PDB file of C-alpha atoms in Angstrom:
ATOM      1  CA  UNK A 792      26.647  -8.971 -18.651  1.00 45.00           C
ATOM      2  CA  UNK A 793      23.252  -8.151 -17.141  1.00 50.00           C
ATOM      3  CA  UNK A 794      22.581  -5.502 -19.799  1.00 51.00           C
ATOM      4  CA  UNK A 795      23.552  -7.906 -22.585  1.00 53.00           C
ATOM      5  CA  UNK A 796      21.314 -10.649 -21.162  1.00 49.00           C
ATOM      6  CA  UNK A 797      18.343  -8.310 -21.081  1.00 56.00           C
ATOM      7  CA  UNK A 798      19.103  -7.178 -24.631  1.00 70.00           C
ATOM      8  CA  UNK A 799      19.327 -10.776 -25.873  1.00 84.00           C
ATOM      9  CA  UNK A 800      15.967 -11.654 -24.299  1.00 82.00           C
ATOM     10  CA  UNK A 801      14.362  -8.605 -25.892  1.00 84.00           C
ATOM     11  CA  UNK A 802      15.797  -9.508 -29.287  1.00 88.00           C
ATOM     12  CA  UNK A 803      14.439 -13.032 -28.874  1.00 86.00           C
ATOM     13  CA  UNK A 804      10.985 -11.653 -28.050  1.00 85.00           C
ATOM     14  CA  UNK A 805      10.992  -9.289 -31.032  1.00 88.00           C
ATOM     15  CA  UNK A 806      12.200 -11.905 -33.484  1.00 87.00           C
ATOM     16  CA  UNK A 807       9.455 -14.346 -32.443  1.00 86.00           C
ATOM     17  CA  UNK A 808       6.688 -11.742 -31.910  1.00 86.00           C
ATOM     18  CA  UNK A 809       6.471 -12.507 -28.183  1.00 85.00           C
ATOM     19  CA  UNK A 810       6.311  -8.971 -26.813  1.00 83.00           C
ATOM     20  CA  UNK A 811       4.278  -8.897 -23.607  1.00 82.00           C
ATOM     21  CA  UNK A 812       5.819 -11.898 -21.869  1.00 86.00           C
ATOM     22  CA  UNK A 813       7.966 -11.419 -18.771  1.00 86.00           C
ATOM     23  CA  UNK A 814      11.713 -11.862 -18.975  1.00 87.00           C
ATOM     24  CA  UNK A 815      11.555 -15.005 -16.849  1.00 87.00           C
ATOM     25  CA  UNK A 816       9.073 -16.625 -19.228  1.00 89.00           C
ATOM     26  CA  UNK A 817      11.091 -15.649 -22.305  1.00 89.00           C
ATOM     27  CA  UNK A 818      14.214 -17.208 -20.838  1.00 90.00           C
ATOM     28  CA  UNK A 819      12.335 -20.481 -20.250  1.00 91.00           C
ATOM     29  CA  UNK A 820      11.108 -20.473 -23.860  1.00 91.00           C
ATOM     30  CA  UNK A 821      14.532 -19.673 -25.265  1.00 90.00           C
ATOM     31  CA  UNK A 822      16.053 -22.489 -23.191  1.00 91.00           C
ATOM     32  CA  UNK A 823      13.417 -24.949 -24.417  1.00 90.00           C
ATOM     33  CA  UNK A 824      12.256 -25.835 -20.905  1.00 91.00           C
ATOM     34  CA  UNK A 825       9.423 -28.347 -20.589  1.00 90.00           C
ATOM     35  CA  UNK A 826       6.079 -26.836 -21.544  1.00 88.00           C
ATOM     36  CA  UNK A 827       7.558 -23.535 -22.734  1.00 92.00           C
ATOM     37  CA  UNK A 828       6.958 -23.811 -26.470  1.00 92.00           C
ATOM     38  CA  UNK A 829       6.518 -21.050 -29.038  1.00 92.00           C
ATOM     39  CA  UNK A 830       3.053 -22.336 -29.878  1.00 92.00           C
ATOM     40  CA  UNK A 831       2.044 -22.245 -26.216  1.00 91.00           C
ATOM     41  CA  UNK A 832       3.464 -18.728 -25.933  1.00 92.00           C
ATOM     42  CA  UNK A 833       1.281 -17.465 -28.758  1.00 93.00           C
ATOM     43  CA  UNK A 834      -1.799 -19.051 -27.184  1.00 93.00           C
ATOM     44  CA  UNK A 835      -0.888 -17.365 -23.909  1.00 92.00           C
ATOM     45  CA  UNK A 836      -0.604 -13.949 -25.562  1.00 93.00           C
ATOM     46  CA  UNK A 837      -4.095 -14.445 -26.994  1.00 94.00           C
ATOM     47  CA  UNK A 838      -5.295 -15.290 -23.480  1.00 93.00           C
ATOM     48  CA  UNK A 839      -3.534 -12.207 -22.108  1.00 92.00           C
ATOM     49  CA  UNK A 840      -5.331 -10.044 -24.667  1.00 94.00           C
ATOM     50  CA  UNK A 841      -8.623 -11.604 -23.592  1.00 95.00           C
ATOM     51  CA  UNK A 842      -7.800 -10.836 -19.936  1.00 95.00           C
ATOM     52  CA  UNK A 843      -7.179  -7.201 -20.864  1.00 94.00           C
ATOM     53  CA  UNK A 844     -10.548  -6.989 -22.599  1.00 95.00           C
ATOM     54  CA  UNK A 845     -12.728  -9.067 -20.289  1.00 96.00           C
ATOM     55  CA  UNK A 846     -11.159  -8.702 -16.829  1.00 96.00           C
ATOM     56  CA  UNK A 847      -8.931  -5.641 -16.556  1.00 95.00           C
ATOM     57  CA  UNK A 848     -11.685  -3.463 -18.052  1.00 95.00           C
ATOM     58  CA  UNK A 849     -13.769  -4.001 -14.926  1.00 96.00           C
ATOM     59  CA  UNK A 850     -15.442  -0.823 -13.708  1.00 95.00           C
ATOM     60  CA  UNK A 851     -13.593  -0.843 -10.384  1.00 96.00           C
ATOM     61  CA  UNK A 852     -10.307  -0.573 -12.305  1.00 95.00           C
ATOM     62  CA  UNK A 853     -11.340   1.822 -15.049  1.00 94.00           C
ATOM     63  CA  UNK A 854     -13.923   4.034 -13.323  1.00 92.00           C
ATOM     64  CA  UNK A 855     -14.069   4.261  -9.533  1.00 95.00           C
ATOM     65  CA  UNK A 856     -16.349   7.214  -8.619  1.00 96.00           C
ATOM     66  CA  UNK A 857     -15.278   7.200  -4.961  1.00 97.00           C
ATOM     67  CA  UNK A 858     -11.529   7.524  -5.514  1.00 96.00           C
ATOM     68  CA  UNK A 859     -12.099  10.011  -8.367  1.00 96.00           C
ATOM     69  CA  UNK A 860     -14.086  12.144  -5.898  1.00 97.00           C
ATOM     70  CA  UNK A 861     -11.639  11.612  -3.038  1.00 96.00           C
ATOM     71  CA  UNK A 862      -8.557  12.741  -4.966  1.00 95.00           C
ATOM     72  CA  UNK A 863     -10.076  16.217  -5.347  1.00 94.00           C
ATOM     73  CA  UNK A 864      -9.482  16.778  -1.621  1.00 93.00           C
ATOM     74  CA  UNK A 865     -12.860  18.266  -0.707  1.00 93.00           C
ATOM     75  CA  UNK A 866     -13.729  15.616   1.892  1.00 95.00           C
ATOM     76  CA  UNK A 867     -14.522  16.588   5.480  1.00 95.00           C
ATOM     77  CA  UNK A 868     -13.119  15.002   8.633  1.00 96.00           C
ATOM     78  CA  UNK A 869     -16.043  12.604   9.077  1.00 96.00           C
ATOM     79  CA  UNK A 870     -15.631  11.300   5.541  1.00 97.00           C
ATOM     80  CA  UNK A 871     -11.910  10.697   6.116  1.00 97.00           C
ATOM     81  CA  UNK A 872     -12.714   8.932   9.380  1.00 97.00           C
ATOM     82  CA  UNK A 873     -15.214   6.723   7.569  1.00 97.00           C
ATOM     83  CA  UNK A 874     -12.592   5.716   4.989  1.00 97.00           C
ATOM     84  CA  UNK A 875     -10.060   5.002   7.745  1.00 97.00           C
ATOM     85  CA  UNK A 876     -12.455   2.810   9.730  1.00 97.00           C
ATOM     86  CA  UNK A 877     -13.533   0.752   6.717  1.00 97.00           C
ATOM     87  CA  UNK A 878      -9.945   0.383   5.538  1.00 95.00           C
ATOM     88  CA  UNK A 879      -8.934  -0.760   9.024  1.00 96.00           C
ATOM     89  CA  UNK A 880     -11.571  -3.512   8.910  1.00 97.00           C
ATOM     90  CA  UNK A 881     -10.363  -4.572   5.459  1.00 95.00           C
ATOM     91  CA  UNK A 882      -6.723  -4.458   6.633  1.00 93.00           C
ATOM     92  CA  UNK A 883      -7.398  -6.819   9.532  1.00 95.00           C
ATOM     93  CA  UNK A 884      -9.716  -9.146   7.624  1.00 95.00           C
ATOM     94  CA  UNK A 885      -7.192  -9.407   4.806  1.00 94.00           C
ATOM     95  CA  UNK A 886      -4.990 -11.334   7.261  1.00 95.00           C
ATOM     96  CA  UNK A 887      -7.681 -14.030   7.394  1.00 95.00           C
ATOM     97  CA  UNK A 888      -7.770 -14.318   3.607  1.00 95.00           C
ATOM     98  CA  UNK A 889      -3.980 -14.340   3.359  1.00 94.00           C
ATOM     99  CA  UNK A 890      -3.666 -17.062   6.013  1.00 96.00           C
ATOM    100  CA  UNK A 891      -6.187 -19.154   4.084  1.00 95.00           C
ATOM    101  CA  UNK A 892      -4.046 -18.621   0.980  1.00 93.00           C
ATOM    102  CA  UNK A 893      -1.023 -19.938   2.880  1.00 93.00           C
ATOM    103  CA  UNK A 894      -2.909 -22.988   4.155  1.00 95.00           C
ATOM    104  CA  UNK A 895      -4.453 -23.777   0.755  1.00 93.00           C
ATOM    105  CA  UNK A 896      -1.285 -23.334  -1.309  1.00 88.00           C
ATOM    106  CA  UNK A 897      -0.707 -26.039  -3.913  1.00 85.00           C
ATOM    107  CA  UNK A 898       3.080 -26.130  -3.512  1.00 85.00           C
ATOM    108  CA  UNK A 899       5.816 -25.267  -1.039  1.00 89.00           C
ATOM    109  CA  UNK A 900       6.907 -22.429  -3.324  1.00 83.00           C
ATOM    110  CA  UNK A 901       3.364 -21.047  -3.412  1.00 83.00           C
ATOM    111  CA  UNK A 902       3.062 -21.355   0.353  1.00 88.00           C
ATOM    112  CA  UNK A 903       6.293 -19.424   0.847  1.00 88.00           C
ATOM    113  CA  UNK A 904       5.170 -16.669  -1.528  1.00 85.00           C
ATOM    114  CA  UNK A 905       1.948 -16.294   0.459  1.00 86.00           C
ATOM    115  CA  UNK A 906       3.852 -16.327   3.745  1.00 90.00           C
ATOM    116  CA  UNK A 907       5.990 -13.441   2.456  1.00 85.00           C
ATOM    117  CA  UNK A 908       2.904 -11.254   2.203  1.00 85.00           C
ATOM    118  CA  UNK A 909       1.408 -12.421   5.502  1.00 90.00           C
ATOM    119  CA  UNK A 910       4.627 -11.996   7.482  1.00 89.00           C
ATOM    120  CA  UNK A 911       5.217  -8.529   6.055  1.00 82.00           C
ATOM    121  CA  UNK A 912       1.624  -7.523   6.840  1.00 86.00           C
ATOM    122  CA  UNK A 913       2.083  -8.362  10.527  1.00 89.00           C
ATOM    123  CA  UNK A 914       5.445  -6.618  10.883  1.00 82.00           C
ATOM    124  CA  UNK A 915       8.402  -8.529   9.406  1.00 82.00           C
ATOM    125  CA  UNK A 916      10.501  -6.010   7.502  1.00 79.00           C
ATOM    126  CA  UNK A 917      11.718  -7.075   4.063  1.00 75.00           C
ATOM    127  CA  UNK A 918      15.403  -7.924   4.086  1.00 76.00           C
ATOM    128  CA  UNK A 919      16.575  -6.266   0.868  1.00 68.00           C
ATOM    129  CA  UNK A 920      20.210  -7.337   1.115  1.00 65.00           C
ATOM    130  CA  UNK A 921      23.457  -5.694   2.094  1.00 46.00           C
ATOM    131  CA  UNK A 922      22.779  -2.425   0.255  1.00 43.00           C
ATOM    132  CA  UNK A 923      19.703  -1.745   2.382  1.00 44.00           C
ATOM    133  CA  UNK A 924      20.803  -3.125   5.745  1.00 44.00           C
ATOM    134  CA  UNK A 925      22.411   0.115   6.936  1.00 38.00           C
ATOM    135  CA  UNK A 926      19.138   1.973   6.316  1.00 42.00           C
ATOM    136  CA  UNK A 927      17.141  -0.615   8.249  1.00 42.00           C
ATOM    137  CA  UNK A 928      19.686  -0.514  11.072  1.00 35.00           C
ATOM    138  CA  UNK A 929      19.153   3.254  11.380  1.00 36.00           C
ATOM    139  CA  UNK A 930      15.416   2.718  11.725  1.00 35.00           C
ATOM    140  CA  UNK A 931      15.854   0.498  14.765  1.00 37.00           C
ATOM    141  CA  UNK A 932      12.872  -0.227  16.986  1.00 40.00           C
ATOM    142  CA  UNK A 933      11.081   2.974  16.006  1.00 42.00           C
ATOM    143  CA  UNK A 934      10.269   1.778  12.515  1.00 47.00           C
ATOM    144  CA  UNK A 935       9.460   4.600  10.122  1.00 57.00           C
ATOM    145  CA  UNK A 936       7.264   3.082   7.375  1.00 51.00           C
ATOM    146  CA  UNK A 937       8.630   5.632   4.902  1.00 49.00           C
ATOM    147  CA  UNK A 938      12.055   4.010   5.227  1.00 49.00           C
ATOM    148  CA  UNK A 939      11.059   0.345   5.145  1.00 61.00           C
ATOM    149  CA  UNK A 940      12.121  -1.344   1.917  1.00 61.00           C
ATOM    150  CA  UNK A 941       9.541  -2.589  -0.562  1.00 60.00           C
ATOM    151  CA  UNK A 942      12.071  -5.032  -1.991  1.00 66.00           C
ATOM    152  CA  UNK A 943      13.580  -8.237  -0.734  1.00 69.00           C
ATOM    153  CA  UNK A 944      12.263 -11.103   1.358  1.00 75.00           C
ATOM    154  CA  UNK A 945      11.089 -11.696   4.905  1.00 72.00           C
ATOM    155  CA  UNK A 946      13.762 -14.405   5.106  1.00 79.00           C
ATOM    156  CA  UNK A 947      16.211 -12.908   7.576  1.00 78.00           C
ATOM    157  CA  UNK A 948      14.014  -9.860   8.053  1.00 80.00           C
ATOM    158  CA  UNK A 949      13.426  -8.291  11.472  1.00 82.00           C
ATOM    159  CA  UNK A 950      10.029  -8.159  13.178  1.00 87.00           C
ATOM    160  CA  UNK A 951       8.833  -4.851  14.596  1.00 81.00           C
ATOM    161  CA  UNK A 952       5.393  -4.314  16.101  1.00 88.00           C
ATOM    162  CA  UNK A 953       5.353  -0.839  14.557  1.00 83.00           C
ATOM    163  CA  UNK A 954       6.116  -2.235  11.104  1.00 83.00           C
ATOM    164  CA  UNK A 955       2.723  -3.982  11.002  1.00 86.00           C
ATOM    165  CA  UNK A 956       0.560  -2.395   8.335  1.00 88.00           C
ATOM    166  CA  UNK A 957      -2.376  -2.058  10.724  1.00 91.00           C
ATOM    167  CA  UNK A 958      -0.223  -0.023  13.102  1.00 91.00           C
ATOM    168  CA  UNK A 959       0.664   2.363  10.265  1.00 90.00           C
ATOM    169  CA  UNK A 960      -3.044   2.839   9.662  1.00 92.00           C
ATOM    170  CA  UNK A 961      -3.523   3.405  13.406  1.00 93.00           C
ATOM    171  CA  UNK A 962      -1.291   6.450  13.063  1.00 92.00           C
ATOM    172  CA  UNK A 963      -3.929   7.928  10.750  1.00 94.00           C
ATOM    173  CA  UNK A 964      -6.711   6.864  13.121  1.00 95.00           C
ATOM    174  CA  UNK A 965      -4.935   8.501  16.080  1.00 95.00           C
ATOM    175  CA  UNK A 966      -4.550  11.765  14.165  1.00 95.00           C
ATOM    176  CA  UNK A 967      -8.307  11.669  13.469  1.00 95.00           C
ATOM    177  CA  UNK A 968      -9.196  11.073  17.120  1.00 95.00           C
ATOM    178  CA  UNK A 969     -10.171   7.430  16.585  1.00 96.00           C
ATOM    179  CA  UNK A 970      -9.242   5.112  19.449  1.00 96.00           C
ATOM    180  CA  UNK A 971      -8.083   1.508  18.991  1.00 96.00           C
ATOM    181  CA  UNK A 972     -11.505   0.143  19.953  1.00 95.00           C
ATOM    182  CA  UNK A 973     -13.168   2.157  17.177  1.00 96.00           C
ATOM    183  CA  UNK A 974     -11.315   0.530  14.301  1.00 96.00           C
ATOM    184  CA  UNK A 975     -10.291  -2.816  12.846  1.00 95.00           C
ATOM    185  CA  UNK A 976     -12.964  -5.175  14.150  1.00 95.00           C
ATOM    186  CA  UNK A 977     -15.733  -6.705  12.046  1.00 96.00           C
ATOM    187  CA  UNK A 978     -18.406  -4.903  14.056  1.00 97.00           C
ATOM    188  CA  UNK A 979     -17.140  -1.618  12.613  1.00 97.00           C
ATOM    189  CA  UNK A 980     -17.552  -2.751   9.029  1.00 97.00           C
ATOM    190  CA  UNK A 981     -20.473  -1.764   6.848  1.00 97.00           C
ATOM    191  CA  UNK A 982     -22.386  -4.472   4.991  1.00 98.00           C
ATOM    192  CA  UNK A 983     -20.446  -3.567   1.835  1.00 98.00           C
ATOM    193  CA  UNK A 984     -17.054  -3.817   3.545  1.00 98.00           C
ATOM    194  CA  UNK A 985     -17.896  -7.155   5.163  1.00 98.00           C
ATOM    195  CA  UNK A 986     -19.124  -8.545   1.843  1.00 98.00           C
ATOM    196  CA  UNK A 987     -15.770  -7.644   0.307  1.00 97.00           C
ATOM    197  CA  UNK A 988     -13.835  -9.184   3.198  1.00 97.00           C
ATOM    198  CA  UNK A 989     -15.857 -12.394   3.121  1.00 97.00           C
ATOM    199  CA  UNK A 990     -15.431 -12.712  -0.640  1.00 97.00           C
ATOM    200  CA  UNK A 991     -11.686 -12.254  -0.193  1.00 97.00           C
ATOM    201  CA  UNK A 992     -11.644 -15.185   2.216  1.00 96.00           C
ATOM    202  CA  UNK A 993     -13.817 -17.300  -0.093  1.00 97.00           C
ATOM    203  CA  UNK A 994     -12.125 -16.534  -3.418  1.00 97.00           C
ATOM    204  CA  UNK A 995      -8.608 -15.228  -2.706  1.00 96.00           C
ATOM    205  CA  UNK A 996      -8.227 -17.815   0.062  1.00 96.00           C
ATOM    206  CA  UNK A 997     -10.040 -20.596  -1.814  1.00 96.00           C
ATOM    207  CA  UNK A 998      -9.123 -24.257  -1.381  1.00 95.00           C
ATOM    208  CA  UNK A 999      -9.238 -24.464  -5.186  1.00 94.00           C
ATOM    209  CA  UNK A1000      -5.908 -23.026  -6.324  1.00 89.00           C
ATOM    210  CA  UNK A1001      -7.325 -22.081  -9.719  1.00 90.00           C
ATOM    211  CA  UNK A1002      -9.905 -19.821  -8.078  1.00 95.00           C
ATOM    212  CA  UNK A1003      -7.325 -18.411  -5.676  1.00 94.00           C
ATOM    213  CA  UNK A1004      -4.943 -17.654  -8.546  1.00 91.00           C
ATOM    214  CA  UNK A1005      -7.609 -15.807 -10.521  1.00 94.00           C
ATOM    215  CA  UNK A1006      -8.708 -13.810  -7.470  1.00 96.00           C
ATOM    216  CA  UNK A1007      -5.114 -12.963  -6.583  1.00 92.00           C
ATOM    217  CA  UNK A1008      -4.398 -11.811 -10.139  1.00 92.00           C
ATOM    218  CA  UNK A1009      -7.516  -9.639 -10.088  1.00 95.00           C
ATOM    219  CA  UNK A1010      -6.757  -8.120  -6.670  1.00 93.00           C
ATOM    220  CA  UNK A1011      -3.159  -7.264  -7.492  1.00 89.00           C
ATOM    221  CA  UNK A1012      -4.029  -5.694 -10.835  1.00 90.00           C
ATOM    222  CA  UNK A1013      -6.760  -3.647  -9.144  1.00 92.00           C
ATOM    223  CA  UNK A1014      -4.304  -2.578  -6.441  1.00 89.00           C
ATOM    224  CA  UNK A1015      -1.682  -1.502  -8.980  1.00 86.00           C
ATOM    225  CA  UNK A1016      -4.116   0.407 -11.221  1.00 85.00           C
ATOM    226  CA  UNK A1017      -3.746   3.716  -9.382  1.00 87.00           C
ATOM    227  CA  UNK A1018      -6.332   3.926  -6.602  1.00 92.00           C
ATOM    228  CA  UNK A1019      -3.577   4.309  -3.975  1.00 93.00           C
ATOM    229  CA  UNK A1020      -2.272   7.367  -5.830  1.00 93.00           C
ATOM    230  CA  UNK A1021      -5.775   8.860  -5.909  1.00 95.00           C
ATOM    231  CA  UNK A1022      -6.157   8.399  -2.145  1.00 95.00           C
ATOM    232  CA  UNK A1023      -2.723   9.904  -1.522  1.00 95.00           C
ATOM    233  CA  UNK A1024      -3.460  12.939  -3.674  1.00 95.00           C
ATOM    234  CA  UNK A1025      -6.772  13.471  -1.896  1.00 96.00           C
ATOM    235  CA  UNK A1026      -5.187  13.196   1.545  1.00 96.00           C
ATOM    236  CA  UNK A1027      -2.397  15.585   0.610  1.00 96.00           C
ATOM    237  CA  UNK A1028      -4.968  18.144  -0.532  1.00 96.00           C
ATOM    238  CA  UNK A1029      -6.993  17.518   2.626  1.00 96.00           C
ATOM    239  CA  UNK A1030      -3.880  18.110   4.738  1.00 95.00           C
ATOM    240  CA  UNK A1031      -3.050  21.333   2.901  1.00 95.00           C
ATOM    241  CA  UNK A1032      -6.609  22.600   3.188  1.00 94.00           C
ATOM    242  CA  UNK A1033      -7.202  21.691   6.847  1.00 93.00           C
ATOM    243  CA  UNK A1034      -3.723  21.519   8.349  1.00 92.00           C
ATOM    244  CA  UNK A1035      -4.646  18.070   9.728  1.00 92.00           C
ATOM    245  CA  UNK A1036      -1.143  16.674   9.191  1.00 92.00           C
ATOM    246  CA  UNK A1037      -2.361  13.108   8.617  1.00 93.00           C
ATOM    247  CA  UNK A1038       0.580  10.691   8.147  1.00 91.00           C
ATOM    248  CA  UNK A1039       0.504   9.105   4.689  1.00 90.00           C
ATOM    249  CA  UNK A1040       3.035   6.289   5.110  1.00 85.00           C
ATOM    250  CA  UNK A1041       0.424   3.493   5.006  1.00 85.00           C
ATOM    251  CA  UNK A1042      -0.853   4.690   1.644  1.00 88.00           C
ATOM    252  CA  UNK A1043       2.501   5.726   0.137  1.00 85.00           C
ATOM    253  CA  UNK A1044       4.200   2.414   0.996  1.00 81.00           C
ATOM    254  CA  UNK A1045       1.419   0.380  -0.583  1.00 83.00           C
ATOM    255  CA  UNK A1046       1.499   2.512  -3.702  1.00 82.00           C
ATOM    256  CA  UNK A1047       5.214   1.726  -4.097  1.00 78.00           C
ATOM    257  CA  UNK A1048       4.731  -1.982  -3.443  1.00 75.00           C
ATOM    258  CA  UNK A1049       1.787  -2.817  -5.678  1.00 72.00           C
ATOM    259  CA  UNK A1050       3.616  -2.725  -9.021  1.00 65.00           C
ATOM    260  CA  UNK A1051       5.955  -5.392  -7.654  1.00 67.00           C
ATOM    261  CA  UNK A1052       3.017  -7.537  -6.529  1.00 68.00           C
ATOM    262  CA  UNK A1053       1.315  -7.241  -9.930  1.00 70.00           C
ATOM    263  CA  UNK A1054       4.528  -8.320 -11.659  1.00 73.00           C
ATOM    264  CA  UNK A1055       4.768 -11.366  -9.405  1.00 75.00           C
ATOM    265  CA  UNK A1056       1.184 -12.411 -10.144  1.00 79.00           C
ATOM    266  CA  UNK A1057       1.940 -12.046 -13.854  1.00 83.00           C
ATOM    267  CA  UNK A1058       4.900 -14.400 -13.504  1.00 82.00           C
ATOM    268  CA  UNK A1059       2.767 -16.848 -11.493  1.00 83.00           C
ATOM    269  CA  UNK A1060       0.073 -16.874 -14.165  1.00 86.00           C
ATOM    270  CA  UNK A1061       2.626 -17.513 -16.904  1.00 88.00           C
ATOM    271  CA  UNK A1062       4.148 -20.377 -14.916  1.00 87.00           C
ATOM    272  CA  UNK A1063       0.720 -21.908 -14.334  1.00 85.00           C
ATOM    273  CA  UNK A1064      -0.240 -21.550 -17.995  1.00 88.00           C
ATOM    274  CA  UNK A1065       2.945 -23.061 -19.430  1.00 90.00           C
ATOM    275  CA  UNK A1066       3.416 -25.884 -16.944  1.00 87.00           C
ATOM    276  CA  UNK A1067      -0.176 -26.791 -16.123  1.00 84.00           C
ATOM    277  CA  UNK A1068      -3.713 -26.304 -17.331  1.00 85.00           C
ATOM    278  CA  UNK A1069      -5.713 -23.090 -17.164  1.00 88.00           C
ATOM    279  CA  UNK A1070      -9.455 -22.875 -17.714  1.00 93.00           C
ATOM    280  CA  UNK A1071      -9.399 -19.517 -19.497  1.00 94.00           C
ATOM    281  CA  UNK A1072     -13.124 -18.823 -19.210  1.00 96.00           C
ATOM    282  CA  UNK A1073     -13.110 -19.911 -15.561  1.00 96.00           C
ATOM    283  CA  UNK A1074     -10.112 -17.700 -14.764  1.00 95.00           C
ATOM    284  CA  UNK A1075     -11.836 -14.640 -16.196  1.00 97.00           C
ATOM    285  CA  UNK A1076     -15.130 -15.516 -14.497  1.00 97.00           C
ATOM    286  CA  UNK A1077     -13.508 -15.990 -11.070  1.00 97.00           C
ATOM    287  CA  UNK A1078     -11.403 -12.852 -11.474  1.00 97.00           C
ATOM    288  CA  UNK A1079     -14.467 -10.803 -12.310  1.00 97.00           C
ATOM    289  CA  UNK A1080     -16.302 -12.243  -9.312  1.00 98.00           C
ATOM    290  CA  UNK A1081     -13.466 -11.005  -7.102  1.00 98.00           C
ATOM    291  CA  UNK A1082     -13.515  -7.564  -8.718  1.00 98.00           C
ATOM    292  CA  UNK A1083     -17.291  -7.394  -8.285  1.00 98.00           C
ATOM    293  CA  UNK A1084     -16.684  -7.695  -4.534  1.00 98.00           C
ATOM    294  CA  UNK A1085     -13.983  -5.016  -4.659  1.00 97.00           C
ATOM    295  CA  UNK A1086     -16.484  -2.748  -6.417  1.00 97.00           C
ATOM    296  CA  UNK A1087     -19.057  -3.352  -3.668  1.00 98.00           C
ATOM    297  CA  UNK A1088     -16.500  -2.101  -1.116  1.00 98.00           C
ATOM    298  CA  UNK A1089     -15.900   1.175  -2.968  1.00 97.00           C
ATOM    299  CA  UNK A1090     -19.577   1.649  -3.801  1.00 97.00           C
ATOM    300  CA  UNK A1091     -20.318   1.248  -0.101  1.00 97.00           C
ATOM    301  CA  UNK A1092     -17.806   3.980   0.714  1.00 97.00           C
ATOM    302  CA  UNK A1093     -19.288   6.200  -1.982  1.00 97.00           C
ATOM    303  CA  UNK A1094     -22.791   5.776  -0.566  1.00 97.00           C
ATOM    304  CA  UNK A1095     -21.499   6.352   2.976  1.00 97.00           C
ATOM    305  CA  UNK A1096     -19.693   9.604   2.100  1.00 96.00           C
ATOM    306  CA  UNK A1097     -22.874  10.928   0.437  1.00 95.00           C
ATOM    307  CA  UNK A1098     -24.942  10.131   3.540  1.00 95.00           C
ATOM    308  CA  UNK A1099     -22.374  11.882   5.720  1.00 94.00           C
ATOM    309  CA  UNK A1100     -22.448  14.955   3.481  1.00 91.00           C
ATOM    310  CA  UNK A1101     -26.237  15.123   3.735  1.00 88.00           C
ATOM    311  CA  UNK A1102     -26.182  14.588   7.511  1.00 85.00           C
ATOM    312  CA  UNK A1103     -23.720  17.434   7.987  1.00 77.00           C
ATOM    313  CA  UNK A1104     -25.800  19.777   5.852  1.00 73.00           C
ATOM    314  CA  UNK A1105     -22.985  20.170   3.353  1.00 63.00           C
ATOM    315  CA  UNK A1106     -23.465  20.058  -0.411  1.00 55.00           C
ATOM    316  CA  UNK A1107     -23.678  16.561  -1.861  1.00 53.00           C
ATOM    317  CA  UNK A1108     -20.675  16.247  -4.152  1.00 43.00           C
ATOM    318  CA  UNK A1109     -21.404  15.891  -7.829  1.00 39.00           C
ATOM    319  CA  UNK A1110     -20.382  12.805  -9.716  1.00 40.00           C
ATOM    320  CA  UNK A1111     -16.994  12.817 -11.362  1.00 36.00           C
ATOM    321  CA  UNK A1112     -17.063  11.904 -15.040  1.00 30.00           C
TER     322      UNK A1112
END
């Protein structure tokens, strides 16, 4: 039955030239639900094409010099420490932005969706249903991030201190000789990192849901565009070259999760477009403003790694084209 339903939805999309819409949206259109008209669908697809051209082509998505350099694995210990410290500041400050997103939600459903992310960030394991409960039971109190599900809901999930994303990152910090007091707090952030964090709070956590939605869409599409994979590849090469044995669970788990997050933001945008009003130009403007701040974060890391290379007397890495 499930296979047939998917096939029927695909046939409906093909017959009406609606390829590119999510299955949930297509089902609403086929059922004739309020607001979900064929005319509106075609306008949305035009808007989606505009997003691809004017938002998802942002330089931080298509050409990130820092992650392109990092994936080559030539970084030294100080450069890896610098990345870890700045990421730890971002990881903690993201909680502020996510809490603001919860508080400023425009509906109970939106509030719950934001709480899902916040609760998981601080250590509530996703409850993925009966098929995954035995695996989670094996994990017990010593949560192994590699085994924690990326699917499900925090409803009925179990809290573990060690399942908090910041604690996973602390495993990397510990392996690099960084103590708790050397990471996570605002005072450890560079000007570029703090600009990014403050823009997250202002835009992603905005009281104006339209701004928050655009920033969220931009952030999730940036996060699912492959930078996690570049960091993972670079750290694996670093481990092989140095024997450092850095744990990669923080990075690997996020890489697995981000495609799911991007899909959810796509569904949210469709719902907003078909059932409400979207200022298309404003959405693209606000999304680009968020991505500009993301770019500042990475450009700050790129500048920092070059300074560290010069200070250590090592060769300054060439730009990756």
